[in-house]
């Protein structure tokens, strides 16, 4: 018995991207006629059906939940997973995880794999590449099939579904506000590229707090570090050498700890000369020296709520399409003060 | 259409453990006749078949690999997963993970879930509870069905299958040997309970190095810390107060970092007064203060080799049962020397 042909098989066979195949099958205008015809003919020949099993089994519960996370070596995502699992298990559901590795193609492949009837619904956080490409057709396909979906942390306004997010803007605002109240004025932000919706929100909070306090924005005080590539110490040294800085908000704990190491080597004292706060509140924050004040994102709670939202949707059987209402739950971050800030 | 009944359903319905159901269905002598009859009758009534889909689809490849790990918030397991994924993806396989959470029941449920035809083979590391119970019937069942299985790190001699392990005994021996050569004589071991096969091997290496150097074993210099429950600082303080110790081998980096914090508070200098080495070599080792010398377990490589072994087995179609040969690949740990030891 031949196994079902997948988007990936078609892409490999015709030497085009998975995204092209997906669009060609939907007759998208973005794809040239030649390619569309080739893809459609191939799909027909090999009897490709998008997630055909899922459709036929729509009313058969598997009691499994599929989770897709961008990275497995990452404290925040793994704690969210634990929260999902805790709630799901308590309701008799098992949890299967796939990792997108921050890749758009792997996210699409994983969704296709799980949507073949193995699971009753999805919980996921978008890959970096998906956010950068701004292409969510695979999510639209799954929701169109009636498979419930909950997005957490890295979400998009393009998709109508339940969402769980952190109050990224508000908590960043309040941390910068706190820096200012403790007498700091030259406040830096260390961040990633802005295609991450969470980094964007955190920057909005940073800018808004400065504005609120009549401090003019100085773009030189914003350092953008690579998310995946190796960070060079010189990038950090140059930044702190060429700017007068007395407080730093970092969008993750790794950036904070890298910066703390570099400035300590430069003879700068933490927190006397510079205060540091980072997002994440993982093990690194607790074991850093000095211990890093950090923003707890309550991954466990986020996961529990995401699972609760999903299971509610799965178990509400007869929803009139008009009645479908989606909600976004906002979790409040908490600043855990340790040794890297003045209390 | 009613979904397939599972071991878990039977266990819940009859209010017995999953392990009891599994044994009762195999007519095990460990289970009383009443229970056996009840379980067997129930299973017959609801038409329970052990992984019936898997059997019928034996010759249909899914191109998916199932991975079961004990813990997801754990650097070593997540790096092994990355290695598995890297190799599997390069061969056109996708990877699905389930987490046993160190629980025997969850390990059994996850195996049952994945063995229902979703995957071509398993890669797994045993849960703490499975090692403690010493019950591997779920693994035997899967291998009897002809589903290839590779065990890594936490393995057992009871199961015939391919395995990937670290040279735990030898690398522990060589670290202790190194302590002795640098003039240390009062060497401690900080470990977990011995039902973990890796902790057992590490202790064997520790004892063997002492013996090799004519240093009598002092059981007071072995501290057993809880693996899951909260560790109390006083346990560590008492240990270092009541023993003369100048070098410590810890079976994981968290134990090492906890101990380093406590002894530093006691005014002891690292590495001048006491040297520390820990297994794992995760982020904590690199960011600890002083930076921890640690044993790299090469999780990535372990994962790649496990995936390679599994895919070879999956793709060798016509194996005569007599020809079935299993191998154990031993990865050599590497001591990465940092600031917590004298070079």
XYZ file of C-alpha atoms in Angstrom:
686
model
C 0.000 0.000 0.000
C 1.439 3.342 -1.056
C 1.476 6.022 1.561
C -0.457 9.239 1.060
C 1.389 11.835 -1.000
C 2.180 15.063 0.861
C 2.893 18.684 -0.030
C 6.521 17.959 0.713
C 6.652 15.071 -1.773
C 5.212 17.260 -4.522
C 7.633 20.082 -3.708
C 10.620 17.736 -3.808
C 9.516 16.041 -6.992
C 8.926 19.277 -8.892
C 11.821 21.124 -7.254
C 9.746 24.016 -5.987
C 9.117 25.246 -2.439
C 6.360 23.856 -0.214
C 4.831 27.294 -0.100
C 4.643 27.354 -3.924
C 2.913 23.967 -4.003
C 0.433 25.044 -1.357
C -0.393 28.247 -3.244
C -0.522 26.530 -6.648
C -3.069 24.019 -5.337
C -5.195 26.919 -4.139
C -4.889 28.488 -7.597
C -3.204 31.560 -6.092
C -2.458 34.438 -8.451
C 1.012 34.739 -6.949
C 2.096 31.614 -8.837
C 2.800 31.530 -12.593
C 0.466 29.530 -14.846
C 3.106 26.992 -15.879
C 3.969 26.112 -12.305
C 0.327 25.945 -11.290
C -0.505 23.557 -14.107
C 2.499 21.386 -13.351
C 1.677 21.184 -9.620
C -2.018 20.577 -10.151
C -1.388 17.862 -12.747
C 1.079 16.128 -10.471
C -1.286 16.332 -7.493
C -4.105 14.896 -9.576
C -1.937 12.096 -10.965
C -0.910 10.974 -7.497
C -4.318 11.605 -6.008
C -3.184 14.256 -3.528
C -5.880 15.281 -1.079
C -5.245 17.947 1.536
C -5.531 16.196 4.885
C -8.267 13.961 3.565
C -8.258 11.772 6.633
C -8.943 14.718 8.884
C -12.084 15.596 7.008
C -13.547 12.096 7.077
C -12.812 11.645 10.757
C -14.028 15.027 11.871
C -16.391 13.522 14.376
C -14.001 10.971 15.772
C -12.076 12.203 18.779
C -8.514 11.048 19.176
C -8.095 12.631 22.622
C -4.720 13.902 21.395
C -3.560 17.496 21.173
C -0.822 18.573 18.768
C 1.633 21.241 19.908
C 4.047 22.962 17.521
C 6.782 25.078 19.081
C 9.615 26.943 17.337
C 12.435 25.613 19.500
C 12.846 22.861 22.053
C 16.055 24.125 23.692
C 14.241 27.130 25.102
C 13.029 27.567 28.655
C 9.891 29.554 27.886
C 8.505 27.148 25.278
C 9.215 24.100 27.384
C 7.447 25.590 30.418
C 4.418 26.432 28.256
C 4.462 22.835 27.087
C 4.451 21.643 30.701
C 1.409 23.812 31.400
C -0.395 22.437 28.337
C 0.396 18.911 29.357
C -0.693 19.378 32.951
C -4.136 20.629 31.981
C -4.573 18.284 29.004
C -3.638 15.194 31.031
C -6.084 16.191 33.769
C -8.832 16.141 31.109
C -7.715 12.786 29.688
C -5.864 14.155 26.649
C -2.378 13.207 25.482
C -0.021 15.726 23.962
C 2.191 15.285 20.891
C 4.843 17.883 20.097
C 6.543 18.787 16.855
C 9.274 21.400 16.583
C 9.383 23.840 13.672
C 12.996 24.819 14.350
C 12.028 28.399 13.435
C 11.484 27.178 9.846
C 8.381 27.936 7.760
C 8.644 24.701 5.775
C 8.964 22.562 8.894
C 5.971 24.288 10.429
C 3.896 23.456 7.334
C 5.141 19.847 7.246
C 4.416 19.356 10.939
C 0.908 20.753 10.656
C 0.209 18.504 7.695
C 1.607 15.508 9.582
C -0.521 16.078 12.677
C -3.662 17.190 10.842
C -3.917 13.742 9.220
C -6.254 12.513 11.917
C -3.813 12.065 14.810
C -5.084 15.010 16.839
C -8.223 16.906 17.772
C -6.682 20.380 17.738
C -3.523 22.483 17.639
C -1.701 24.718 20.074
C 1.179 26.582 18.500
C 3.602 29.489 18.556
C 4.760 30.763 15.154
C 8.246 30.124 13.793
C 10.527 33.125 13.211
C 10.468 32.477 9.473
C 6.674 32.348 9.371
C 6.533 35.705 11.127
C 9.127 37.106 8.735
C 7.370 35.753 5.600
C 4.002 36.826 6.947
C 2.481 33.754 5.218
C -0.195 31.991 7.239
C -1.954 29.959 4.546
C -1.259 26.662 6.329
C -3.027 27.964 9.433
C -5.967 29.169 7.393
C -6.228 25.752 5.746
C -6.369 23.958 9.077
C -8.962 26.296 10.577
C -11.047 26.064 7.391
C -11.120 22.309 7.908
C -12.691 22.912 11.286
C -9.679 21.857 13.341
C -9.542 24.067 16.458
C -6.366 26.135 16.849
C -4.970 28.179 19.734
C -1.948 30.443 19.199
C 0.287 31.555 22.060
C 3.031 34.168 22.490
C 4.032 34.510 18.827
C 0.630 35.160 17.284
C -0.739 37.052 14.282
C -3.768 39.260 13.727
C -4.273 37.602 10.331
C -5.721 34.435 11.895
C -9.042 34.325 13.718
C -8.609 31.936 16.599
C -8.197 31.844 20.357
C -4.902 33.346 21.531
C -2.881 33.599 24.725
C -0.323 36.383 24.930
C 1.749 38.285 27.466
C 1.071 41.979 28.135
C 4.436 42.640 26.462
C 3.873 46.335 25.866
C 2.487 47.109 29.327
C 5.105 45.167 31.281
C 7.919 46.788 29.261
C 6.371 50.179 29.938
C 6.260 49.487 33.657
C 9.876 48.260 33.830
C 11.156 51.378 32.032
C 8.911 53.504 34.255
C 10.533 51.846 37.273
C 14.033 52.567 35.920
C 13.073 56.237 35.576
C 11.571 56.411 39.070
C 14.820 55.033 40.516
C 16.664 57.969 38.874
C 17.858 56.344 35.642
C 17.506 58.393 32.482
C 19.760 56.842 29.838
C 17.830 53.674 29.225
C 18.788 51.185 26.521
C 16.815 48.414 24.834
C 18.533 45.229 23.618
C 16.256 43.436 21.195
C 15.859 41.194 18.143
C 14.578 42.094 14.713
C 11.111 43.522 14.714
C 9.378 40.785 12.767
C 8.847 39.042 16.094
C 5.552 40.438 17.249
C 6.672 40.172 20.886
C 9.829 42.242 20.286
C 7.740 44.822 18.482
C 5.343 45.117 21.429
C 8.197 45.334 23.907
C 9.762 48.165 21.926
C 6.426 49.978 21.863
C 6.284 49.771 25.658
C 9.871 51.027 25.940
C 9.266 54.002 23.645
C 5.956 54.838 25.223
C 7.442 54.990 28.744
C 10.192 57.348 27.586
C 7.641 59.571 25.882
C 5.368 59.492 28.927
C 8.275 60.859 30.988
C 9.339 63.480 28.443
C 12.612 61.677 27.664
C 13.465 62.041 23.955
C 13.980 58.768 22.097
C 17.605 58.145 21.115
C 17.715 55.383 18.471
C 21.415 54.834 19.260
C 20.349 53.375 22.585
C 18.582 50.486 20.843
C 20.833 47.497 20.127
C 19.556 44.791 17.767
C 21.317 41.463 18.274
C 21.042 38.409 16.012
C 18.582 35.808 17.280
C 20.240 32.730 15.849
C 23.732 33.602 14.712
C 26.629 33.900 17.089
C 26.736 37.187 19.003
C 30.136 38.906 18.972
C 31.325 40.532 22.220
C 32.598 43.512 20.194
C 29.034 44.389 19.124
C 28.146 44.749 22.785
C 31.381 46.519 23.789
C 30.996 49.070 20.990
C 27.402 49.748 21.996
C 28.214 50.412 25.651
C 31.385 52.373 24.790
C 29.662 54.753 22.429
C 26.543 55.396 24.503
C 25.994 56.747 27.981
C 23.713 54.105 29.503
C 22.534 53.525 33.081
C 19.747 50.956 32.624
C 19.030 48.204 30.115
C 15.891 46.259 29.220
C 16.663 43.070 27.271
C 14.000 41.080 25.406
C 15.446 37.772 26.629
C 17.685 36.536 29.443
C 20.488 35.345 27.165
C 20.976 38.846 25.754
C 20.931 40.222 29.324
C 23.513 37.774 30.586
C 25.782 38.276 27.575
C 25.611 42.051 28.074
C 26.194 41.789 31.848
C 29.356 39.716 31.282
C 30.721 42.182 28.737
C 30.050 45.337 30.767
C 31.494 43.738 33.915
C 34.687 43.039 31.962
C 34.702 46.733 31.003
C 34.819 47.561 34.745
C 31.209 48.740 34.939
C 29.373 47.829 38.171
C 25.915 46.199 38.204
C 23.563 47.543 39.529
C 25.481 50.613 40.795
C 26.417 51.939 37.317
C 23.924 50.078 35.145
C 20.732 48.209 36.027
C 19.637 45.211 33.976
C 16.262 43.578 33.458
C 15.593 40.725 31.022
C 12.549 38.840 29.849
C 12.220 35.051 30.435
C 13.052 34.345 34.105
C 14.620 30.974 33.363
C 17.381 29.126 35.141
C 20.055 31.433 33.712
C 18.524 34.436 35.485
C 18.562 32.655 38.826
C 22.129 31.395 38.498
C 23.709 34.482 36.849
C 26.133 36.632 38.778
C 24.739 39.065 39.797
C 21.361 37.339 39.737
C 19.280 38.883 36.977
C 16.074 40.767 37.738
C 13.706 39.378 35.190
C 10.191 39.347 33.843
C 8.357 36.100 34.551
C 6.231 35.236 31.536
C 4.316 32.533 33.418
C 4.726 29.939 30.683
C 3.007 27.251 32.787
C -0.082 29.375 33.163
C -0.044 30.339 29.486
C 0.068 26.662 28.569
C -2.740 25.732 30.938
C -4.999 28.446 29.574
C -4.182 27.545 25.963
C -5.063 23.903 26.667
C -8.259 24.894 28.419
C -9.328 27.098 25.488
C -8.546 24.355 22.986
C -10.337 21.578 24.846
C -13.412 23.778 25.274
C -13.494 24.295 21.512
C -12.930 20.587 20.813
C -15.700 19.520 23.132
C -18.308 22.077 22.064
C -19.644 19.944 19.258
C -22.444 21.745 17.493
C -21.217 25.261 16.936
C -23.170 27.330 14.463
C -20.605 29.029 12.285
C -22.185 32.419 13.066
C -21.751 31.822 16.769
C -18.024 31.179 16.594
C -16.407 33.676 18.968
C -12.694 33.905 19.593
C -10.965 35.449 22.538
C -7.462 36.604 23.408
C -6.361 35.969 26.953
C -3.658 38.347 28.183
C -1.310 37.068 30.889
C 0.372 39.704 33.032
C 4.127 39.456 33.299
C 5.692 39.910 36.737
C 8.990 41.655 37.437
C 11.067 39.462 39.756
C 13.648 41.778 41.329
C 17.044 40.267 42.053
C 20.577 41.677 42.260
C 20.851 43.411 38.870
C 18.546 46.298 39.812
C 18.439 48.738 42.725
C 15.445 48.067 44.922
C -17.623 5.955 14.860
C -16.347 5.017 18.275
C -12.639 5.494 18.851
C -10.409 2.520 19.595
C -10.371 1.513 23.257
C -6.971 1.834 24.939
C -5.181 0.311 27.914
C -5.806 3.565 29.708
C -9.570 3.375 29.141
C -9.691 -0.135 30.560
C -7.584 0.877 33.554
C -9.810 3.856 34.299
C -13.021 1.915 33.859
C -11.966 -0.948 36.148
C -10.051 1.275 38.564
C -6.789 -0.626 38.281
C -3.358 0.521 37.081
C -2.318 0.479 33.434
C 0.433 -1.932 34.334
C -2.141 -4.326 35.815
C -4.265 -4.187 32.664
C -1.250 -4.809 30.481
C -0.177 -7.809 32.557
C -3.707 -9.182 32.867
C -4.115 -9.176 29.087
C -0.888 -11.133 28.799
C -2.234 -13.590 31.372
C 0.647 -12.788 33.733
C 0.900 -14.841 36.902
C 1.534 -11.678 38.882
C -2.146 -10.754 38.587
C -4.929 -12.415 40.562
C -7.481 -14.541 38.705
C -10.439 -12.282 39.494
C -8.723 -9.220 38.095
C -7.495 -11.101 35.048
C -10.970 -12.357 34.226
C -12.479 -8.925 34.725
C -9.899 -7.211 32.510
C -10.045 -9.855 29.805
C -13.843 -9.825 29.717
C -13.903 -6.052 29.481
C -11.290 -6.034 26.731
C -13.246 -8.629 24.773
C -16.540 -6.790 25.217
C -15.088 -3.565 23.850
C -13.029 -5.319 21.225
C -9.661 -4.159 22.551
C -6.778 -5.019 20.233
C -3.212 -4.139 21.151
C -2.061 -1.644 18.529
C -4.081 -3.396 15.868
C -3.490 -0.669 13.318
C 0.247 -0.992 13.659
C 0.139 -4.657 12.770
C -1.985 -4.204 9.682
C 0.110 -1.349 8.394
C 3.460 -2.937 9.050
C 4.541 -2.502 5.453
C 3.318 1.032 5.067
C 5.921 3.634 5.889
C 4.791 6.809 7.543
C 8.204 8.465 7.350
C 7.678 9.567 10.939
C 9.831 8.756 13.950
C 8.439 8.810 17.478
C 10.652 10.079 20.289
C 9.774 9.646 23.970
C 11.870 11.588 26.468
C 11.482 11.758 30.243
C 11.575 15.544 30.549
C 11.375 18.462 28.163
C 12.831 21.128 30.459
C 16.224 19.450 30.370
C 19.221 20.499 28.297
C 20.594 17.036 27.591
C 17.346 15.539 26.289
C 16.572 18.547 24.140
C 20.025 18.463 22.524
C 19.612 14.745 21.796
C 16.287 15.582 20.210
C 17.973 18.187 18.017
C 20.484 15.588 16.861
C 17.713 13.098 16.071
C 15.827 15.711 14.138
C 18.836 16.862 12.169
C 19.631 13.377 10.897
C 15.995 12.299 10.451
C 15.103 15.425 8.457
C 18.115 14.908 6.209
C 16.688 11.465 5.351
C 13.173 12.801 4.761
C 11.694 11.733 8.122
C 9.641 13.872 10.473
C 9.922 13.586 14.235
C 7.102 13.520 16.782
C 7.899 13.813 20.482
C 5.984 12.736 23.538
C 7.134 13.386 27.087
C 6.799 10.747 29.787
C 7.342 13.241 32.613
C 9.341 10.542 34.416
C 6.094 8.571 34.795
C 5.702 4.891 33.927
C 2.019 5.249 33.040
C 2.640 8.182 30.733
C 5.433 6.285 29.006
C 3.054 3.370 28.362
C 0.263 5.673 27.151
C 2.619 7.542 24.835
C 4.001 4.359 23.324
C 0.506 3.062 22.737
C -0.509 6.369 21.175
C 2.398 6.481 18.744
C 2.440 2.752 17.949
C -1.047 3.052 16.435
C 0.374 3.520 12.971
C 1.649 7.093 13.224
C 5.322 6.177 13.220
C 7.842 3.744 11.741
C 9.981 3.372 14.861
C 10.824 4.642 18.340
C 13.762 6.411 19.923
C 13.472 6.719 23.676
C 15.104 7.236 27.040
C 13.435 5.525 30.002
C 11.458 7.408 32.622
C 12.746 7.406 36.207
C 9.701 5.455 37.340
C 10.184 2.797 34.660
C 13.772 2.323 35.795
C 12.633 2.162 39.405
C 9.806 -0.337 38.696
C 12.059 -2.337 36.406
C 8.991 -3.140 34.264
C 9.630 -3.079 30.531
C 6.635 -5.045 29.233
C 5.479 -2.134 27.047
C 8.844 -2.094 25.289
C 8.759 -5.846 24.784
C 5.283 -5.578 23.291
C 6.384 -2.970 20.768
C 9.494 -4.861 19.700
C 7.477 -8.089 19.424
C 5.240 -6.289 16.971
C 8.278 -5.645 14.833
C 8.451 -1.899 15.472
C 12.127 -0.901 15.570
C 13.298 0.683 18.823
C 16.501 2.497 19.796
C 17.178 3.343 23.446
C 19.562 6.122 24.471
C 21.199 7.193 27.737
C 18.717 5.608 30.154
C 18.704 2.063 28.808
C 18.156 -1.433 30.191
C 19.828 -4.794 29.594
C 16.398 -6.445 29.673
C 15.519 -5.219 26.171
C 17.283 -6.419 23.029
C 17.561 -3.431 20.742
C 20.043 -0.904 19.419
C 21.331 1.447 22.110
C 23.395 4.627 22.347
C 25.028 5.364 25.673
C 27.771 7.507 27.165
C 30.927 5.908 28.566
C 29.659 6.968 31.995
C 31.918 4.699 34.015
C 35.098 5.444 32.065
C 34.659 9.219 31.947
C 33.905 9.314 35.699
C 37.009 7.225 36.311
C 39.134 9.621 34.285
C 37.767 12.742 36.027
C 38.472 11.293 39.478
C 41.906 10.153 38.232
C 42.558 13.738 37.138
C 41.518 15.077 40.572
C 44.006 12.693 42.186
C 46.813 13.628 39.800
C 46.309 17.303 40.676
C 46.882 16.401 44.348
C 43.307 16.003 45.567
C 42.577 13.051 47.819
C 39.283 13.710 49.582
C 36.975 13.310 46.654
C 33.198 13.438 46.969
C 30.414 12.222 44.676
C 27.070 14.020 44.530
C 24.520 11.765 42.894
C 20.902 10.632 42.559
C 19.345 7.365 43.599
C 20.937 4.356 42.012
C 17.962 3.145 40.032
C 19.159 5.460 37.268
C 21.505 3.254 35.298
C 23.662 6.283 34.429
C 24.140 7.265 38.092
C 25.065 3.680 38.872
C 27.729 3.609 36.162
C 29.101 6.977 37.260
C 29.432 5.712 40.816
C 31.231 2.607 39.574
C 33.752 4.828 37.779
C 34.202 6.961 40.898
C 34.788 3.959 43.171
C 37.033 2.230 40.685
C 39.332 5.278 40.360
C 39.701 5.512 44.137
C 40.515 1.824 44.343
C 42.965 2.077 41.446
C 44.857 4.730 43.427
C 44.730 2.908 46.751
C 42.379 5.457 48.317
C 39.898 3.742 50.647
C 36.232 4.358 49.870
C 34.484 6.559 52.437
C 30.704 6.228 52.007
C 30.236 9.488 53.949
C 31.708 11.301 50.976
C 28.781 10.254 48.765
C 25.824 12.636 48.903
C 22.508 11.499 47.395
C 20.238 14.395 46.474
C 16.582 14.159 45.418
C 16.088 14.271 41.658
C 12.655 15.852 41.614
C 11.878 17.254 45.022
C 13.243 20.527 46.226
C 16.843 20.357 47.450
C 17.435 21.986 50.840
C 20.613 24.053 51.266
C 21.055 22.516 54.726
C 21.533 19.040 53.224
C 24.501 20.417 51.296
C 25.873 22.524 54.178
C 25.764 19.555 56.548
C 27.554 17.363 54.031
C 30.431 19.798 53.466
C 30.655 20.680 57.173
C 30.966 17.107 58.339
C 33.408 15.891 55.687
C 36.863 17.011 54.643
C 36.470 17.406 50.896
C 38.755 18.920 48.253
C 37.126 17.775 45.000
C 33.580 16.951 43.930
C 32.137 15.050 40.973
C 28.425 15.770 40.441
C 26.180 13.658 38.197
C 24.504 16.758 36.770
C 25.214 20.471 36.468
C 22.312 21.584 38.648
C 23.688 19.634 41.625
C 27.140 21.126 40.911
C 25.865 24.684 40.765
C 23.742 24.275 43.888
C 26.739 22.882 45.772
C 29.087 25.604 44.485
C 26.684 28.337 45.693
C 26.413 26.775 49.135
C 30.144 26.184 49.682
C 30.978 29.694 48.443
C 28.571 31.066 51.069
C 30.486 28.972 53.644
C 33.645 30.900 52.665
C 35.214 28.030 50.733
C 37.153 29.029 47.594
C 36.645 27.309 44.217
C 38.894 25.883 42.814
C 41.603 26.694 45.427
C 39.940 24.770 48.280
C 37.554 22.520 46.361
C 37.407 21.595 42.667
C 34.075 20.890 41.000
C 33.156 18.902 37.900
C 29.583 18.210 36.772
C 27.982 16.181 34.036
C 25.808 17.873 31.354
C 27.733 20.906 30.010
C 24.591 22.948 29.440
C 24.085 26.682 29.550
C 24.231 26.747 33.347
C 27.828 25.469 33.315
C 28.906 28.204 30.919
C 27.191 31.004 32.812
C 27.911 29.853 36.391
C 30.324 31.765 38.561
C 32.976 30.385 38.579
C 32.313 28.733 35.231
C 31.826 25.023 35.814
C 34.217 22.461 34.361
C 31.886 19.884 32.953
C 31.518 16.673 31.037
C 30.078 17.162 27.574
C 27.730 14.276 26.825
C 27.483 15.183 23.140
C 23.691 14.930 23.052
C 23.584 16.083 19.418
C 25.848 13.273 18.338
C 23.962 10.748 20.452
C 20.744 11.811 18.764
C 22.214 11.627 15.278
C 23.538 8.134 15.849
C 20.266 6.957 17.387
C 18.360 8.262 14.351
C 20.823 6.648 11.975
C 20.501 3.266 13.725
C 16.723 3.492 13.713
C 16.386 4.489 10.067
C 18.741 1.701 9.027
C 16.491 -0.789 10.816
C 13.329 0.733 9.350
C 14.663 0.614 5.823
C 16.155 -2.904 5.943
C 12.948 -4.582 4.924
C 13.522 -8.311 4.719
C 15.300 -9.247 7.900
C 15.432 -12.924 8.747
C 14.659 -13.151 12.428
C 17.845 -15.150 12.988
C 19.925 -12.418 11.433
C 18.658 -9.684 13.709
C 21.750 -8.200 15.333
C 21.699 -5.344 17.802
C 24.538 -3.043 18.697
C 25.344 -0.588 21.453
C 27.191 2.525 20.373
C 29.241 4.147 23.141
C 29.833 7.897 22.896
C 32.879 9.215 24.723
C 32.247 12.098 27.097
C 34.695 15.014 27.033
C 35.834 16.992 30.074
C 35.589 20.707 29.273
C 37.848 22.448 31.779
C 36.717 25.865 32.977
C 37.220 27.855 36.176
C 36.035 25.342 38.778
C 39.090 23.086 38.456
C 42.837 23.725 38.611
C 44.408 23.242 35.190
